[in-house]
Amino acid sequence: MQHIMIVTASTGGGHNSAVHYLKQSFEERGIFALTIDMFKATSKASNYVMQEGYNTLAEKAPKLYGTLYRWTNQKQLSDAVFSTLFTGTVFRLSYLLDKIEPKLLIATHPFAGKLIGHLKHKGRTNVPLMQIVTDFIPHNSYFHKNIDVYVVASEYSQNALIEMGVNKERIYTYGIPVKKSFYNRKERAFNEDKPLQLLIMGGSMGLSAIASVIRELISGKNRQHLTLTVVCGRNKELYDNLAKEYQEDICEGKIILHGFVDNVDELMESCDLIVSKPGGLTASEAILKSIPMIIPFYIPGQEHGNVEFLVEHNMAIEARDIEQLNSHLEQFIEHPELYRKMSKNMQQLNKTYSIDKIVDLGVQMMKDRKTPDA
C-alpha cells in the first residue's frame, strides 16, 4: 500500500482539522496517510513553546501576537528565525523521513512546509512536498523555493505567492480542506419574512467575546426577529455562564446552546448568517455553504488578513464595534438583495474548491516523483 505523511503543528484548530479531512480522503483511495504533529513528534520543548505560546498570546495578548506575526512576515527575518530556532526539530524530522519513507509529504502548517523545504534544499530528502495554505493571505513563512506545489483558497492568495517568487504553475486554487459534506453545494434561499437564524461561533477555542455578542443581539430592536444558535467550543466556563444567564431564552427555543460540536455542516445548513471569528477553516466552510458572515472579533495576524479578504470581496461585514452588530443585521433585514449578492460572491469563489482534486494532485505528484522546474 502506498503511504504518505501529513505534517502539521498544533497552533489553532484549523491546521489539525485540515489534516483529519485530508487523511480521510486519501485513505478512501487506498492510500495510507500517517499524520505527524511536527513539534510534538520531535521536541517536547518546542511543542510546549509553540502550542502554549500560541494559545496564551492569542487569548491573553492578541495585540502582541499580531505584532510578532507582522514582524516575522519578512523574508530575511523569517529565514533567520527558522534556521536559528528549529535546528533540533529539523534533525529529528530528517530522521523520521528516513525511517518512514513516505511517497508524498503534505504540510498543513507553514512551519512544517518551511522546515521540510529546508531538508529538500540540503538534499536530505527528495520526496514531493505539497503545502496547504490555511489562510487567505499567506504569511511569508509559507514560502520556500523547494516546496513543489501550493494549494490555496483563492486567486488573491495565488497572487500573493507569485509576488513571493512562486511560479503560477505550482499553485492550485482547490481551497482549504474541510469535511466532505461541505462540498455538497446548493444555492441559498433567503426569506426575509421569517426570523433570521444566526449561527454564532468563536472557533474551536470558544472565545469569551461570544458573551458580549449575545448580550448586544439580545438588547437590540430586532430581538424578536432572531433565533440564535451558539457554539461555545471547548470553553466550558462560557457554556455554563450562558446556560445560566439565558435559561429562559433557551427554554423558549430562542437560544440554542452547544459546546464543542462535530456537525457544523448541519448547523450551517439551517442558518442564514454566521457571526464568528474568521479562521481559515470556518471561513472556507461558510464560503462552501454560501452563507455571509458578520465578523465581530478576530485574532490579529492571519485572521486580520482573512477579514481583509472577506470584506474586500463582499462576502462578510466587519463589525468593528460590538454595538454595530444590530445595525448590520438591519441591513440584511431591510435590504435582502445585499444578502443574495454576498451569497452569490461566495458561490463564485467556491467553484474551484475540491478536496478530491487535492487528492488527485497528490496522486499525480507520487506518479511523477520529481520536482517541478523552478
Short mmCIF file of C-alpha atoms in Angstrom, two decimals:
data_model
loop_
_atom_site.label_atom_id
_atom_site.label_comp_id
_atom_site.label_asym_id
_atom_site.label_seq_id
_atom_site.Cartn_x
_atom_site.Cartn_y
_atom_site.Cartn_z
CA MET A 1 0.00 0.00 0.00
CA GLN A 2 1.25 3.48 -0.86
CA HIS A 3 1.71 5.75 2.13
CA ILE A 4 2.05 9.49 2.62
CA MET A 5 2.89 11.74 5.56
CA ILE A 6 0.79 14.77 6.51
CA VAL A 7 2.70 17.14 8.79
CA THR A 8 1.17 19.84 10.97
CA ALA A 9 1.66 21.75 14.24
CA SER A 10 -0.91 22.39 16.95
CA THR A 11 -1.39 26.15 16.75
CA GLY A 12 -5.14 26.64 16.40
CA GLY A 13 -7.71 24.06 15.36
CA GLY A 14 -7.76 24.69 11.60
CA HIS A 15 -4.42 23.06 10.76
CA ASN A 16 -5.33 19.83 12.56
CA SER A 17 -8.83 19.73 11.06
CA ALA A 18 -7.34 20.01 7.58
CA VAL A 19 -5.09 17.04 8.42
CA HIS A 20 -8.06 14.95 9.53
CA TYR A 21 -10.08 15.57 6.36
CA LEU A 22 -7.08 15.02 4.08
CA LYS A 23 -6.28 11.74 5.83
CA GLN A 24 -9.88 10.55 5.35
CA SER A 25 -9.88 11.47 1.66
CA PHE A 26 -6.55 9.80 0.85
CA GLU A 27 -7.46 6.64 2.72
CA GLU A 28 -10.75 6.41 0.80
CA ARG A 29 -8.46 5.95 -2.23
CA GLY A 30 -6.50 3.17 -0.53
CA ILE A 31 -3.52 5.41 0.32
CA PHE A 32 -2.44 5.19 3.96
CA ALA A 33 -1.86 8.63 5.48
CA LEU A 34 0.36 8.96 8.54
CA THR A 35 -0.23 12.21 10.41
CA ILE A 36 2.57 13.87 12.36
CA ASP A 37 2.33 16.82 14.75
CA MET A 38 5.79 18.11 13.91
CA PHE A 39 6.86 19.65 17.20
CA LYS A 40 5.12 17.05 19.37
CA ALA A 41 6.97 14.29 17.48
CA THR A 42 10.39 15.92 17.55
CA SER A 43 10.79 18.19 20.58
CA LYS A 44 8.79 18.47 23.81
CA ALA A 45 10.28 21.90 24.47
CA SER A 46 9.45 23.26 21.02
CA ASN A 47 5.96 21.76 21.19
CA TYR A 48 5.28 23.41 24.54
CA VAL A 49 6.59 26.77 23.35
CA MET A 50 4.63 26.66 20.08
CA GLN A 51 1.33 25.30 21.40
CA GLU A 52 1.15 27.04 24.76
CA GLY A 53 2.76 30.17 23.37
CA TYR A 54 0.19 30.45 20.60
CA ASN A 55 -2.78 29.75 22.87
CA THR A 56 -1.58 32.21 25.52
CA LEU A 57 -0.80 35.01 23.10
CA ALA A 58 -3.97 34.51 21.05
CA GLU A 59 -6.20 34.62 24.14
CA LYS A 60 -4.33 36.83 26.61
CA ALA A 61 -2.18 39.12 24.45
CA PRO A 62 -3.63 39.19 20.91
CA LYS A 63 -2.07 42.55 20.05
CA LEU A 64 1.38 41.23 20.89
CA TYR A 65 0.69 38.15 18.78
CA GLY A 66 -0.34 40.38 15.88
CA THR A 67 2.88 42.40 16.24
CA LEU A 68 5.02 39.24 16.20
CA TYR A 69 3.10 37.94 13.19
CA ARG A 70 3.78 41.13 11.22
CA TRP A 71 7.41 41.31 12.42
CA THR A 72 8.19 37.81 11.17
CA ASN A 73 6.40 38.42 7.87
CA GLN A 74 9.69 39.45 6.24
CA LYS A 75 11.79 37.04 4.22
CA GLN A 76 15.18 37.70 5.80
CA LEU A 77 13.84 37.74 9.33
CA SER A 78 11.64 34.72 8.75
CA ASP A 79 14.53 32.62 7.38
CA ALA A 80 16.79 33.73 10.22
CA VAL A 81 14.20 32.80 12.84
CA PHE A 82 13.68 29.34 11.41
CA SER A 83 17.34 28.48 10.91
CA THR A 84 18.12 29.53 14.48
CA LEU A 85 15.18 28.21 16.46
CA PHE A 86 14.42 24.86 14.89
CA THR A 87 17.78 23.20 14.26
CA GLY A 88 16.94 20.27 16.56
CA THR A 89 13.48 19.84 15.05
CA VAL A 90 14.96 19.72 11.54
CA PHE A 91 17.41 16.99 12.58
CA ARG A 92 14.70 14.80 14.14
CA LEU A 93 12.31 15.43 11.26
CA SER A 94 15.01 14.22 8.86
CA TYR A 95 15.34 11.04 10.94
CA LEU A 96 11.57 10.43 10.75
CA LEU A 97 11.53 10.84 6.97
CA ASP A 98 14.38 8.34 6.59
CA LYS A 99 12.61 5.87 8.85
CA ILE A 100 9.09 6.17 7.38
CA GLU A 101 10.00 6.75 3.71
CA PRO A 102 6.71 8.39 2.63
CA LYS A 103 5.89 8.72 -1.08
CA LEU A 104 4.40 12.20 -0.59
CA LEU A 105 4.65 14.93 2.05
CA ILE A 106 1.80 17.34 2.77
CA ALA A 107 2.27 20.30 5.12
CA THR A 108 -0.81 21.98 6.59
CA HIS A 109 1.23 24.38 8.75
CA PRO A 110 3.68 26.95 7.32
CA PHE A 111 6.45 25.88 9.70
CA ALA A 112 6.15 22.29 8.50
CA GLY A 113 6.49 23.25 4.85
CA LYS A 114 9.38 25.58 5.58
CA LEU A 115 11.38 23.01 7.55
CA ILE A 116 10.76 20.19 5.06
CA GLY A 117 11.67 22.60 2.27
CA HIS A 118 14.93 23.23 4.12
CA LEU A 119 15.60 19.47 4.21
CA LYS A 120 14.95 19.23 0.47
CA HIS A 121 17.31 22.15 -0.12
CA LYS A 122 20.04 20.37 1.86
CA GLY A 123 19.50 17.17 -0.14
CA ARG A 124 18.25 15.17 2.84
CA THR A 125 15.02 14.17 1.08
CA ASN A 126 13.63 14.28 -2.44
CA VAL A 127 10.05 13.37 -1.53
CA PRO A 128 7.44 15.59 -3.30
CA LEU A 129 6.09 18.28 -0.99
CA MET A 130 2.62 19.89 -1.10
CA GLN A 131 1.89 22.94 1.06
CA ILE A 132 -1.72 23.63 2.08
CA VAL A 133 -2.15 27.35 2.82
CA THR A 134 -4.85 27.57 5.51
CA ASP A 135 -5.38 31.35 5.36
CA PHE A 136 -6.47 33.70 2.61
CA ILE A 137 -3.40 35.92 2.74
CA PRO A 138 -0.27 33.76 3.14
CA HIS A 139 2.39 34.70 5.67
CA ASN A 140 5.96 34.74 4.36
CA SER A 141 6.70 31.59 6.36
CA TYR A 142 4.63 29.63 3.85
CA PHE A 143 7.25 30.28 1.19
CA HIS A 144 10.19 28.04 0.44
CA LYS A 145 11.68 27.56 -3.01
CA ASN A 146 11.78 23.77 -2.51
CA ILE A 147 8.05 23.39 -1.89
CA ASP A 148 6.77 21.66 -5.05
CA VAL A 149 3.12 22.76 -5.11
CA TYR A 150 0.81 25.00 -3.11
CA VAL A 151 -2.93 24.62 -2.55
CA VAL A 152 -4.64 27.94 -1.78
CA ALA A 153 -8.11 29.36 -1.22
CA SER A 154 -8.30 32.00 -3.97
CA GLU A 155 -6.59 33.81 -6.82
CA TYR A 156 -5.85 36.52 -4.24
CA SER A 157 -3.75 34.00 -2.28
CA GLN A 158 -2.22 32.78 -5.54
CA ASN A 159 -1.11 36.29 -6.48
CA ALA A 160 0.43 36.83 -3.03
CA LEU A 161 2.58 33.71 -3.51
CA ILE A 162 3.55 34.79 -7.01
CA GLU A 163 4.82 38.07 -5.52
CA MET A 164 6.97 35.98 -3.15
CA GLY A 165 8.53 34.23 -6.15
CA VAL A 166 6.39 31.11 -6.65
CA ASN A 167 5.62 30.11 -10.25
CA LYS A 168 1.88 30.26 -11.02
CA GLU A 169 2.01 26.70 -12.41
CA ARG A 170 2.80 25.43 -8.92
CA ILE A 171 -0.29 26.98 -7.31
CA TYR A 172 -3.75 25.34 -7.27
CA THR A 173 -6.90 27.10 -6.05
CA TYR A 174 -8.58 23.99 -4.62
CA GLY A 175 -9.37 25.60 -1.28
CA ILE A 176 -8.64 24.77 2.35
CA PRO A 177 -9.61 21.12 3.04
CA VAL A 178 -12.84 20.76 5.02
CA LYS A 179 -15.33 18.00 5.81
CA LYS A 180 -16.63 16.35 2.63
CA SER A 181 -20.27 17.16 3.33
CA PHE A 182 -19.49 20.86 2.86
CA TYR A 183 -18.78 20.25 -0.83
CA ASN A 184 -22.43 19.37 -1.48
CA ARG A 185 -23.20 22.84 -2.81
CA LYS A 186 -26.64 24.33 -3.29
CA GLU A 187 -27.99 27.82 -3.76
CA ARG A 188 -29.01 29.70 -0.62
CA ALA A 189 -32.58 30.91 -0.23
CA PHE A 190 -33.19 33.96 1.96
CA ASN A 191 -36.72 34.53 3.24
CA GLU A 192 -36.96 37.98 4.78
CA ASP A 193 -40.43 37.17 6.17
CA LYS A 194 -39.06 34.56 8.59
CA PRO A 195 -36.94 35.08 11.72
CA LEU A 196 -33.25 35.39 10.95
CA GLN A 197 -31.29 32.30 12.00
CA LEU A 198 -27.86 33.27 13.33
CA LEU A 199 -25.02 30.81 13.98
CA ILE A 200 -22.61 32.33 16.50
CA MET A 201 -19.16 30.77 16.87
CA GLY A 202 -15.75 31.65 18.23
CA GLY A 203 -13.76 28.87 16.61
CA SER A 204 -12.51 25.78 18.44
CA MET A 205 -11.14 27.95 21.27
CA GLY A 206 -14.64 29.24 22.16
CA LEU A 207 -13.60 32.87 22.63
CA SER A 208 -15.26 34.64 25.54
CA ALA A 209 -16.16 37.57 23.28
CA ILE A 210 -19.18 35.47 22.29
CA ALA A 211 -20.84 36.53 25.55
CA SER A 212 -20.75 40.23 24.62
CA VAL A 213 -22.05 39.45 21.12
CA ILE A 214 -25.10 37.68 22.55
CA ARG A 215 -25.81 40.47 25.03
CA GLU A 216 -25.75 43.03 22.22
CA LEU A 217 -28.05 40.98 19.99
CA ILE A 218 -30.48 40.29 22.85
CA SER A 219 -30.74 44.02 23.61
CA GLY A 220 -31.42 45.10 20.01
CA LYS A 221 -34.76 46.05 18.48
CA ASN A 222 -34.51 43.07 16.11
CA ARG A 223 -34.58 40.61 19.01
CA GLN A 224 -37.98 39.19 18.08
CA HIS A 225 -36.76 38.52 14.53
CA LEU A 226 -33.77 36.42 15.59
CA THR A 227 -33.01 32.86 16.62
CA LEU A 228 -29.51 32.32 17.96
CA THR A 229 -27.55 29.07 17.73
CA VAL A 230 -24.40 29.45 19.82
CA VAL A 231 -21.33 27.19 19.65
CA CYS A 232 -19.02 27.68 22.64
CA GLY A 233 -16.33 25.25 21.56
CA ARG A 234 -14.29 23.79 24.42
CA ASN A 235 -14.88 26.81 26.64
CA LYS A 236 -16.95 25.12 29.37
CA GLU A 237 -16.94 28.24 31.56
CA LEU A 238 -18.55 30.23 28.74
CA TYR A 239 -21.12 27.48 28.13
CA ASP A 240 -22.07 27.28 31.81
CA ASN A 241 -22.35 31.08 32.16
CA LEU A 242 -24.54 31.42 29.09
CA ALA A 243 -26.72 28.48 30.16
CA LYS A 244 -27.33 30.20 33.49
CA GLU A 245 -27.78 33.76 32.16
CA TYR A 246 -30.13 32.86 29.30
CA GLN A 247 -32.01 29.95 30.85
CA GLU A 248 -35.41 31.41 29.91
CA ASP A 249 -34.42 32.11 26.29
CA ILE A 250 -33.01 28.60 25.99
CA CYS A 251 -36.20 27.04 27.35
CA GLU A 252 -38.25 29.08 24.85
CA GLY A 253 -36.02 27.97 21.97
CA LYS A 254 -34.77 31.49 21.21
CA ILE A 255 -31.21 30.48 22.01
CA ILE A 256 -29.83 27.03 21.19
CA LEU A 257 -26.59 26.37 23.06
CA HIS A 258 -23.81 23.93 22.09
CA GLY A 259 -20.34 23.13 23.42
CA PHE A 260 -17.79 21.62 21.05
CA VAL A 261 -19.54 20.08 18.03
CA ASP A 262 -18.56 18.00 15.02
CA ASN A 263 -21.70 18.71 12.95
CA VAL A 264 -21.03 22.34 11.99
CA ASP A 265 -22.13 21.47 8.45
CA GLU A 266 -25.63 20.66 9.70
CA LEU A 267 -25.78 23.78 11.88
CA MET A 268 -24.74 25.94 8.93
CA GLU A 269 -27.33 24.31 6.72
CA SER A 270 -30.11 25.64 8.94
CA CYS A 271 -28.76 29.18 9.45
CA ASP A 272 -28.93 32.43 7.44
CA LEU A 273 -25.88 34.27 8.78
CA ILE A 274 -22.68 33.33 10.59
CA VAL A 275 -21.32 35.54 13.35
CA SER A 276 -17.78 34.34 14.02
CA LYS A 277 -14.10 34.99 14.08
CA PRO A 278 -12.71 34.36 10.59
CA GLY A 279 -10.42 31.37 10.94
CA GLY A 280 -9.39 29.94 7.57
CA LEU A 281 -11.38 26.73 8.12
CA THR A 282 -14.56 28.45 9.36
CA ALA A 283 -14.45 30.98 6.52
CA SER A 284 -13.97 28.19 3.97
CA GLU A 285 -16.92 26.27 5.37
CA ALA A 286 -19.06 29.42 5.16
CA ILE A 287 -17.91 30.03 1.57
CA LEU A 288 -18.79 26.48 0.55
CA LYS A 289 -22.24 26.86 2.13
CA SER A 290 -22.53 30.40 0.59
CA ILE A 291 -23.51 31.90 3.98
CA PRO A 292 -22.45 35.54 4.52
CA MET A 293 -20.52 36.35 7.68
CA ILE A 294 -20.53 39.13 10.24
CA ILE A 295 -17.13 39.35 11.93
CA PRO A 296 -17.19 40.98 15.39
CA PHE A 297 -13.76 39.76 16.58
CA TYR A 298 -10.60 38.16 15.28
CA ILE A 299 -7.08 37.24 16.35
CA PRO A 300 -4.63 39.85 14.98
CA GLY A 301 -2.25 38.31 12.48
CA GLN A 302 -3.51 35.80 9.95
CA GLU A 303 -7.16 36.39 10.84
CA HIS A 304 -6.76 40.11 10.12
CA GLY A 305 -5.74 39.09 6.60
CA ASN A 306 -8.80 36.85 6.38
CA VAL A 307 -11.03 39.77 7.39
CA GLU A 308 -9.47 41.97 4.71
CA PHE A 309 -10.06 39.31 2.05
CA LEU A 310 -13.66 38.50 3.00
CA VAL A 311 -14.73 42.14 3.35
CA GLU A 312 -12.92 43.31 0.22
CA HIS A 313 -14.59 40.56 -1.82
CA ASN A 314 -18.02 41.33 -0.34
CA MET A 315 -18.56 38.05 1.46
CA ALA A 316 -18.54 39.39 5.01
CA ILE A 317 -19.14 42.53 7.06
CA GLU A 318 -16.75 43.53 9.81
CA ALA A 319 -18.42 44.87 12.97
CA ARG A 320 -15.55 46.98 14.28
CA ASP A 321 -17.55 47.67 17.41
CA ILE A 322 -19.90 45.20 19.07
CA GLU A 323 -22.53 47.95 19.15
CA GLN A 324 -22.61 47.87 15.34
CA LEU A 325 -23.95 44.31 15.25
CA ASN A 326 -27.63 45.21 15.25
CA SER A 327 -27.24 47.91 12.61
CA HIS A 328 -25.51 45.36 10.35
CA LEU A 329 -28.35 42.91 10.91
CA GLU A 330 -30.82 45.61 9.94
CA GLN A 331 -29.01 45.96 6.60
CA PHE A 332 -29.74 42.31 5.80
CA ILE A 333 -33.34 42.53 7.04
CA GLU A 334 -34.14 45.76 5.17
CA HIS A 335 -32.05 45.00 2.05
CA PRO A 336 -32.25 41.26 1.27
CA GLU A 337 -30.54 41.88 -2.07
CA LEU A 338 -27.34 42.54 -0.05
CA TYR A 339 -27.54 39.00 1.35
CA ARG A 340 -28.15 37.48 -2.08
CA LYS A 341 -25.21 39.38 -3.60
CA MET A 342 -22.79 38.25 -0.87
CA SER A 343 -24.00 34.67 -1.13
CA LYS A 344 -23.53 34.78 -4.91
CA ASN A 345 -19.93 36.01 -4.46
CA MET A 346 -19.24 33.00 -2.26
CA GLN A 347 -20.69 30.65 -4.86
CA GLN A 348 -18.39 32.14 -7.48
CA LEU A 349 -15.32 31.61 -5.30
CA ASN A 350 -16.11 28.05 -4.20
CA LYS A 351 -16.41 26.69 -7.76
CA THR A 352 -12.78 25.51 -7.74
CA TYR A 353 -12.86 24.12 -4.17
CA SER A 354 -12.41 20.36 -4.12
CA ILE A 355 -10.74 18.02 -1.65
CA ASP A 356 -10.92 15.29 -4.31
CA LYS A 357 -8.80 17.44 -6.63
CA ILE A 358 -6.25 17.85 -3.83
CA VAL A 359 -6.04 14.07 -3.58
CA ASP A 360 -5.78 13.80 -7.39
CA LEU A 361 -2.90 16.27 -7.30
CA GLY A 362 -1.14 14.26 -4.60
CA VAL A 363 -1.56 11.02 -6.56
CA GLN A 364 -0.11 12.68 -9.67
CA MET A 365 2.86 14.00 -7.68
CA MET A 366 3.62 10.48 -6.49
CA LYS A 367 3.45 9.22 -10.07
CA ASP A 368 5.76 11.95 -11.32
CA ARG A 369 8.10 11.73 -8.31
CA LYS A 370 10.06 14.76 -9.45
CA THR A 371 10.27 18.41 -8.50
CA PRO A 372 8.67 20.84 -10.97
CA ASP A 373 11.08 23.24 -12.65
CA ALA A 374 11.71 26.41 -10.66
#
